[in-house]
Amino acid sequence: MELQLALDLVNITEAKQLVAEVAEHIDIVEIGTPVVINEGLRAVKEMKEAFPSLRVLADLKIMDAGGYEVMKASEAGADIITVLGVSDDSTIKGAVEEAKKQNKKIMVDMINVKDIEGRAKEIDSLGVDYICVHSGYDHQAAGKNSFEELTAIKRVVKHAKTAIAGGIKLSTLPEVIQANPDLVIVGGGITGQADKKATAAEMHKLVKQA
């Protein structure tokens, strides 16, 4: 099991300072969609250059032109790129094809997918590397979490690794770990804490013991 740090509400300078605090306790650093929108793929490039030992995920939430967008993110140094599960199969296939060429990985984000189990089964057959259940900010505000969805996709996914994101904190992490995802994605549960390093260290320890 691995730990991914999601950076959503920062600029490049802040992002690098934050990662410097916790780098030894995370496996993957995610340049979140808001950062990509504000700063562009330069944020991915600078993060990869600053922390070459970490894998960098570009949370592009691709919905169209899968091959092209994966190519551009790869050029910027992204190791993993996200595509939306609600996008067309041809978009996902294009993304997977390009990622294989570039020796990169594709994560499909299942945010807003209605039939989680059915769609996960379809996506799993398209050769993606990760399938991620995700309660977005708006979902979390409405009290939704991803645990049930993770259990649902674990039933049907045979090839891809599974990931979970959305509102995970140190207090809820043991419950997440019980559901046995391959990748746990934490944002504010680390970045919003007074002692980020200690929190990341504790989370990493729990994840690695699983």
PDB file of C-alpha atoms in Angstrom:
ATOM      1  CA  MET A   1       0.000   0.000   0.000  1.00  0.00           C
ATOM      2  CA  GLU A   2       1.273   3.475  -0.881  1.00  0.00           C
ATOM      3  CA  LEU A   3       0.581   7.049   0.239  1.00  0.00           C
ATOM      4  CA  GLN A   4      -0.048   9.933  -2.151  1.00  0.00           C
ATOM      5  CA  LEU A   5      -0.052  13.579  -1.085  1.00  0.00           C
ATOM      6  CA  ALA A   6      -2.572  15.739  -2.968  1.00  0.00           C
ATOM      7  CA  LEU A   7      -1.675  19.410  -3.356  1.00  0.00           C
ATOM      8  CA  ASP A   8      -4.765  21.342  -4.383  1.00  0.00           C
ATOM      9  CA  LEU A   9      -4.749  24.871  -3.020  1.00  0.00           C
ATOM     10  CA  VAL A  10      -1.160  26.029  -3.355  1.00  0.00           C
ATOM     11  CA  ASN A  11       1.155  27.758  -5.812  1.00  0.00           C
ATOM     12  CA  ILE A  12       4.398  26.185  -7.032  1.00  0.00           C
ATOM     13  CA  THR A  13       6.593  27.776  -4.347  1.00  0.00           C
ATOM     14  CA  GLU A  14       4.280  26.709  -1.515  1.00  0.00           C
ATOM     15  CA  ALA A  15       3.917  23.253  -3.051  1.00  0.00           C
ATOM     16  CA  LYS A  16       7.675  22.697  -3.068  1.00  0.00           C
ATOM     17  CA  GLN A  17       8.030  23.931   0.528  1.00  0.00           C
ATOM     18  CA  LEU A  18       5.248  21.594   1.619  1.00  0.00           C
ATOM     19  CA  VAL A  19       6.693  18.563  -0.138  1.00  0.00           C
ATOM     20  CA  ALA A  20      10.144  19.287   1.314  1.00  0.00           C
ATOM     21  CA  GLU A  21       8.609  18.834   4.793  1.00  0.00           C
ATOM     22  CA  VAL A  22       7.046  15.437   4.092  1.00  0.00           C
ATOM     23  CA  ALA A  23       8.929  13.963   1.106  1.00  0.00           C
ATOM     24  CA  GLU A  24      10.484  11.089   3.070  1.00  0.00           C
ATOM     25  CA  HIS A  25       7.030   9.905   4.181  1.00  0.00           C
ATOM     26  CA  ILE A  26       5.150   9.889   0.848  1.00  0.00           C
ATOM     27  CA  ASP A  27       5.417   7.782  -2.302  1.00  0.00           C
ATOM     28  CA  ILE A  28       3.619   9.998  -4.830  1.00  0.00           C
ATOM     29  CA  VAL A  29       2.989  13.749  -4.964  1.00  0.00           C
ATOM     30  CA  GLU A  30      -0.121  14.925  -6.784  1.00  0.00           C
ATOM     31  CA  ILE A  31      -0.290  18.244  -8.558  1.00  0.00           C
ATOM     32  CA  GLY A  32      -4.023  18.816  -8.109  1.00  0.00           C
ATOM     33  CA  THR A  33      -6.375  20.146 -10.766  1.00  0.00           C
ATOM     34  CA  PRO A  34      -6.578  23.665  -9.221  1.00  0.00           C
ATOM     35  CA  VAL A  35      -2.766  23.924  -9.280  1.00  0.00           C
ATOM     36  CA  VAL A  36      -2.628  22.823 -12.932  1.00  0.00           C
ATOM     37  CA  ILE A  37      -5.335  25.379 -13.788  1.00  0.00           C
ATOM     38  CA  ASN A  38      -3.527  28.177 -11.921  1.00  0.00           C
ATOM     39  CA  GLU A  39       0.070  27.320 -12.784  1.00  0.00           C
ATOM     40  CA  GLY A  40      -0.060  25.050 -15.837  1.00  0.00           C
ATOM     41  CA  LEU A  41       2.011  21.909 -16.422  1.00  0.00           C
ATOM     42  CA  ARG A  42       5.059  23.920 -15.332  1.00  0.00           C
ATOM     43  CA  ALA A  43       4.014  22.936 -11.797  1.00  0.00           C
ATOM     44  CA  VAL A  44       4.499  19.263 -12.695  1.00  0.00           C
ATOM     45  CA  LYS A  45       7.866  19.945 -14.328  1.00  0.00           C
ATOM     46  CA  GLU A  46       9.179  21.960 -11.365  1.00  0.00           C
ATOM     47  CA  MET A  47       7.996  19.395  -8.819  1.00  0.00           C
ATOM     48  CA  LYS A  48       9.665  16.527 -10.710  1.00  0.00           C
ATOM     49  CA  GLU A  49      12.893  18.489 -10.996  1.00  0.00           C
ATOM     50  CA  ALA A  50      12.848  19.397  -7.294  1.00  0.00           C
ATOM     51  CA  PHE A  51      11.996  15.853  -6.088  1.00  0.00           C
ATOM     52  CA  PRO A  52      13.264  13.369  -8.709  1.00  0.00           C
ATOM     53  CA  SER A  53      12.903  10.421  -6.326  1.00  0.00           C
ATOM     54  CA  LEU A  54       9.138  10.958  -5.950  1.00  0.00           C
ATOM     55  CA  ARG A  55       6.585   9.945  -8.547  1.00  0.00           C
ATOM     56  CA  VAL A  56       4.492  12.907  -9.665  1.00  0.00           C
ATOM     57  CA  LEU A  57       0.818  12.588 -10.553  1.00  0.00           C
ATOM     58  CA  ALA A  58      -0.756  15.234 -12.792  1.00  0.00           C
ATOM     59  CA  ASP A  59      -4.441  15.431 -11.893  1.00  0.00           C
ATOM     60  CA  LEU A  60      -5.621  16.613 -15.303  1.00  0.00           C
ATOM     61  CA  LYS A  61      -9.033  14.885 -15.073  1.00  0.00           C
ATOM     62  CA  ILE A  62      -8.885  14.317 -18.834  1.00  0.00           C
ATOM     63  CA  MET A  63     -12.301  14.164 -20.495  1.00  0.00           C
ATOM     64  CA  ASP A  64     -11.311  14.318 -24.183  1.00  0.00           C
ATOM     65  CA  ALA A  65      -8.193  14.140 -26.402  1.00  0.00           C
ATOM     66  CA  GLY A  66      -6.713  11.505 -24.089  1.00  0.00           C
ATOM     67  CA  GLY A  67      -3.609  10.721 -26.130  1.00  0.00           C
ATOM     68  CA  TYR A  68      -2.617  14.345 -26.674  1.00  0.00           C
ATOM     69  CA  GLU A  69      -3.096  15.427 -23.073  1.00  0.00           C
ATOM     70  CA  VAL A  70      -1.166  12.421 -21.744  1.00  0.00           C
ATOM     71  CA  MET A  71       1.653  13.235 -24.164  1.00  0.00           C
ATOM     72  CA  LYS A  72       1.861  16.836 -22.879  1.00  0.00           C
ATOM     73  CA  ALA A  73       1.777  15.755 -19.205  1.00  0.00           C
ATOM     74  CA  SER A  74       4.470  13.141 -19.922  1.00  0.00           C
ATOM     75  CA  GLU A  75       6.681  15.782 -21.517  1.00  0.00           C
ATOM     76  CA  ALA A  76       6.334  17.819 -18.308  1.00  0.00           C
ATOM     77  CA  GLY A  77       7.586  14.847 -16.267  1.00  0.00           C
ATOM     78  CA  ALA A  78       4.355  13.359 -14.908  1.00  0.00           C
ATOM     79  CA  ASP A  79       4.605   9.673 -13.951  1.00  0.00           C
ATOM     80  CA  ILE A  80       0.844   9.179 -13.525  1.00  0.00           C
ATOM     81  CA  ILE A  81      -1.963  11.080 -15.277  1.00  0.00           C
ATOM     82  CA  THR A  82      -5.668  11.092 -14.418  1.00  0.00           C
ATOM     83  CA  VAL A  83      -8.570  10.537 -16.803  1.00  0.00           C
ATOM     84  CA  LEU A  84     -12.232  10.747 -15.812  1.00  0.00           C
ATOM     85  CA  GLY A  85     -14.255   7.534 -15.625  1.00  0.00           C
ATOM     86  CA  VAL A  86     -17.252   9.342 -17.121  1.00  0.00           C
ATOM     87  CA  SER A  87     -15.309  10.062 -20.319  1.00  0.00           C
ATOM     88  CA  ASP A  88     -15.726   7.978 -23.459  1.00  0.00           C
ATOM     89  CA  ASP A  89     -13.953   4.621 -23.769  1.00  0.00           C
ATOM     90  CA  SER A  90     -12.064   5.952 -26.788  1.00  0.00           C
ATOM     91  CA  THR A  91     -10.605   8.762 -24.640  1.00  0.00           C
ATOM     92  CA  ILE A  92      -9.451   6.276 -21.996  1.00  0.00           C
ATOM     93  CA  LYS A  93      -8.004   3.949 -24.651  1.00  0.00           C
ATOM     94  CA  GLY A  94      -6.137   6.863 -26.273  1.00  0.00           C
ATOM     95  CA  ALA A  95      -4.716   7.854 -22.896  1.00  0.00           C
ATOM     96  CA  VAL A  96      -3.613   4.279 -22.118  1.00  0.00           C
ATOM     97  CA  GLU A  97      -2.000   3.864 -25.533  1.00  0.00           C
ATOM     98  CA  GLU A  98       0.019   7.085 -25.186  1.00  0.00           C
ATOM     99  CA  ALA A  99       0.971   6.300 -21.572  1.00  0.00           C
ATOM    100  CA  LYS A 100       2.366   2.912 -22.633  1.00  0.00           C
ATOM    101  CA  LYS A 101       4.455   4.619 -25.339  1.00  0.00           C
ATOM    102  CA  GLN A 102       5.814   7.087 -22.780  1.00  0.00           C
ATOM    103  CA  ASN A 103       6.235   4.470 -20.032  1.00  0.00           C
ATOM    104  CA  LYS A 104       3.740   6.325 -17.805  1.00  0.00           C
ATOM    105  CA  LYS A 105       0.668   5.231 -15.815  1.00  0.00           C
ATOM    106  CA  ILE A 106      -3.015   6.108 -16.105  1.00  0.00           C
ATOM    107  CA  MET A 107      -5.327   6.582 -13.155  1.00  0.00           C
ATOM    108  CA  VAL A 108      -9.059   6.736 -13.805  1.00  0.00           C
ATOM    109  CA  ASP A 109     -10.941   8.983 -11.388  1.00  0.00           C
ATOM    110  CA  MET A 110     -14.473   7.659 -10.744  1.00  0.00           C
ATOM    111  CA  ILE A 111     -15.834  10.990  -9.459  1.00  0.00           C
ATOM    112  CA  ASN A 112     -19.516  11.370 -10.492  1.00  0.00           C
ATOM    113  CA  VAL A 113     -19.732   7.894 -12.051  1.00  0.00           C
ATOM    114  CA  LYS A 114     -23.252   6.641 -11.328  1.00  0.00           C
ATOM    115  CA  ASP A 115     -22.810   2.862 -11.700  1.00  0.00           C
ATOM    116  CA  ILE A 116     -19.472   2.491  -9.921  1.00  0.00           C
ATOM    117  CA  GLU A 117     -19.277  -1.300 -10.086  1.00  0.00           C
ATOM    118  CA  GLY A 118     -20.387  -1.660 -13.714  1.00  0.00           C
ATOM    119  CA  ARG A 119     -18.155   1.136 -14.980  1.00  0.00           C
ATOM    120  CA  ALA A 120     -15.135  -0.076 -12.969  1.00  0.00           C
ATOM    121  CA  LYS A 121     -15.480  -3.475 -14.642  1.00  0.00           C
ATOM    122  CA  GLU A 122     -15.518  -1.850 -18.113  1.00  0.00           C
ATOM    123  CA  ILE A 123     -12.570   0.429 -17.332  1.00  0.00           C
ATOM    124  CA  ASP A 124     -10.548  -2.427 -15.864  1.00  0.00           C
ATOM    125  CA  SER A 125     -10.661  -4.127 -19.270  1.00  0.00           C
ATOM    126  CA  LEU A 126      -9.142  -1.052 -20.988  1.00  0.00           C
ATOM    127  CA  GLY A 127      -5.669  -1.540 -19.498  1.00  0.00           C
ATOM    128  CA  VAL A 128      -5.559   1.353 -17.023  1.00  0.00           C
ATOM    129  CA  ASP A 129      -3.136   1.202 -14.091  1.00  0.00           C
ATOM    130  CA  TYR A 130      -5.263   2.601 -11.248  1.00  0.00           C
ATOM    131  CA  ILE A 131      -8.976   3.044 -10.627  1.00  0.00           C
ATOM    132  CA  CYS A 132      -9.702   5.655  -7.962  1.00  0.00           C
ATOM    133  CA  VAL A 133     -12.898   6.206  -6.002  1.00  0.00           C
ATOM    134  CA  HIS A 134     -13.130   9.849  -5.115  1.00  0.00           C
ATOM    135  CA  SER A 135     -15.418  11.968  -2.960  1.00  0.00           C
ATOM    136  CA  GLY A 136     -14.788  15.475  -4.270  1.00  0.00           C
ATOM    137  CA  TYR A 137     -14.997  18.667  -2.211  1.00  0.00           C
ATOM    138  CA  ASP A 138     -18.687  19.129  -3.014  1.00  0.00           C
ATOM    139  CA  HIS A 139     -19.473  15.510  -2.126  1.00  0.00           C
ATOM    140  CA  GLN A 140     -17.619  15.787   1.179  1.00  0.00           C
ATOM    141  CA  ALA A 141     -19.579  18.916   2.065  1.00  0.00           C
ATOM    142  CA  ALA A 142     -22.712  16.790   1.594  1.00  0.00           C
ATOM    143  CA  GLY A 143     -21.299  14.111   3.929  1.00  0.00           C
ATOM    144  CA  LYS A 144     -20.408  11.515   1.271  1.00  0.00           C
ATOM    145  CA  ASN A 145     -17.370   9.223   1.583  1.00  0.00           C
ATOM    146  CA  SER A 146     -15.769   6.648  -0.691  1.00  0.00           C
ATOM    147  CA  PHE A 147     -15.493   3.568   1.544  1.00  0.00           C
ATOM    148  CA  GLU A 148     -18.548   1.793   0.098  1.00  0.00           C
ATOM    149  CA  GLU A 149     -17.448   2.624  -3.437  1.00  0.00           C
ATOM    150  CA  LEU A 150     -14.000   1.168  -2.765  1.00  0.00           C
ATOM    151  CA  THR A 151     -15.562  -2.069  -1.532  1.00  0.00           C
ATOM    152  CA  ALA A 152     -17.724  -2.129  -4.684  1.00  0.00           C
ATOM    153  CA  ILE A 153     -14.821  -1.726  -7.108  1.00  0.00           C
ATOM    154  CA  LYS A 154     -12.649  -4.200  -5.182  1.00  0.00           C
ATOM    155  CA  ARG A 155     -15.303  -6.821  -6.007  1.00  0.00           C
ATOM    156  CA  VAL A 156     -14.917  -6.428  -9.768  1.00  0.00           C
ATOM    157  CA  VAL A 157     -11.476  -4.983 -10.544  1.00  0.00           C
ATOM    158  CA  LYS A 158      -9.076  -7.768 -11.547  1.00  0.00           C
ATOM    159  CA  HIS A 159      -6.155  -5.994 -13.250  1.00  0.00           C
ATOM    160  CA  ALA A 160      -5.842  -2.357 -12.159  1.00  0.00           C
ATOM    161  CA  LYS A 161      -4.700  -1.204  -8.748  1.00  0.00           C
ATOM    162  CA  THR A 162      -7.315   0.532  -6.600  1.00  0.00           C
ATOM    163  CA  ALA A 163      -7.036   3.970  -5.015  1.00  0.00           C
ATOM    164  CA  ILE A 164      -9.179   6.071  -2.691  1.00  0.00           C
ATOM    165  CA  ALA A 165      -9.320   9.847  -2.283  1.00  0.00           C
ATOM    166  CA  GLY A 166     -11.451  12.399  -0.517  1.00  0.00           C
ATOM    167  CA  GLY A 167     -11.433  13.707   3.022  1.00  0.00           C
ATOM    168  CA  ILE A 168      -9.111  11.051   4.502  1.00  0.00           C
ATOM    169  CA  LYS A 169      -7.681  12.029   7.885  1.00  0.00           C
ATOM    170  CA  LEU A 170      -5.468  10.273  10.424  1.00  0.00           C
ATOM    171  CA  SER A 171      -8.597   9.376  12.420  1.00  0.00           C
ATOM    172  CA  THR A 172     -10.323   7.714   9.422  1.00  0.00           C
ATOM    173  CA  LEU A 173      -7.206   6.118   7.943  1.00  0.00           C
ATOM    174  CA  PRO A 174      -7.547   2.775   9.827  1.00  0.00           C
ATOM    175  CA  GLU A 175     -11.023   2.331   8.293  1.00  0.00           C
ATOM    176  CA  VAL A 176      -9.615   3.115   4.841  1.00  0.00           C
ATOM    177  CA  ILE A 177      -6.761   0.637   5.307  1.00  0.00           C
ATOM    178  CA  GLN A 178      -9.238  -2.103   6.258  1.00  0.00           C
ATOM    179  CA  ALA A 179     -10.818  -1.722   2.817  1.00  0.00           C
ATOM    180  CA  ASN A 180      -7.362  -2.571   1.410  1.00  0.00           C
ATOM    181  CA  PRO A 181      -6.741  -0.106  -1.438  1.00  0.00           C
ATOM    182  CA  ASP A 182      -3.349  -0.141  -3.184  1.00  0.00           C
ATOM    183  CA  LEU A 183      -3.049   3.629  -2.895  1.00  0.00           C
ATOM    184  CA  VAL A 184      -4.353   6.067  -0.271  1.00  0.00           C
ATOM    185  CA  ILE A 185      -4.607   9.710  -1.371  1.00  0.00           C
ATOM    186  CA  VAL A 186      -4.543  12.397   1.324  1.00  0.00           C
ATOM    187  CA  GLY A 187      -4.768  16.159   0.894  1.00  0.00           C
ATOM    188  CA  GLY A 188      -5.936  18.351   3.759  1.00  0.00           C
ATOM    189  CA  GLY A 189      -5.486  15.448   6.178  1.00  0.00           C
ATOM    190  CA  ILE A 190      -1.770  16.295   5.894  1.00  0.00           C
ATOM    191  CA  THR A 191      -1.560  19.800   4.398  1.00  0.00           C
ATOM    192  CA  GLY A 192      -4.091  21.241   6.847  1.00  0.00           C
ATOM    193  CA  GLN A 193      -2.284  19.963   9.954  1.00  0.00           C
ATOM    194  CA  ALA A 194      -0.038  22.043  12.213  1.00  0.00           C
ATOM    195  CA  ASP A 195       2.678  19.366  12.179  1.00  0.00           C
ATOM    196  CA  LYS A 196       2.584  18.094   8.606  1.00  0.00           C
ATOM    197  CA  LYS A 197       5.720  16.015   8.907  1.00  0.00           C
ATOM    198  CA  ALA A 198       4.570  14.103  12.000  1.00  0.00           C
ATOM    199  CA  THR A 199       1.130  13.485  10.483  1.00  0.00           C
ATOM    200  CA  ALA A 200       2.607  12.236   7.205  1.00  0.00           C
ATOM    201  CA  ALA A 201       5.052  10.013   9.109  1.00  0.00           C
ATOM    202  CA  GLU A 202       2.252   8.452  11.164  1.00  0.00           C
ATOM    203  CA  MET A 203       0.045   7.929   8.090  1.00  0.00           C
ATOM    204  CA  HIS A 204       2.933   6.405   6.156  1.00  0.00           C
ATOM    205  CA  LYS A 205       3.676   4.023   9.014  1.00  0.00           C
ATOM    206  CA  LEU A 206       0.034   2.834   9.138  1.00  0.00           C
ATOM    207  CA  VAL A 207      -0.132   2.422   5.365  1.00  0.00           C
ATOM    208  CA  LYS A 208       3.127   0.455   5.213  1.00  0.00           C
ATOM    209  CA  GLN A 209       2.078  -1.855   8.047  1.00  0.00           C
ATOM    210  CA  ALA A 210      -1.047  -2.845   6.156  1.00  0.00           C
TER     211      ALA A 210
END
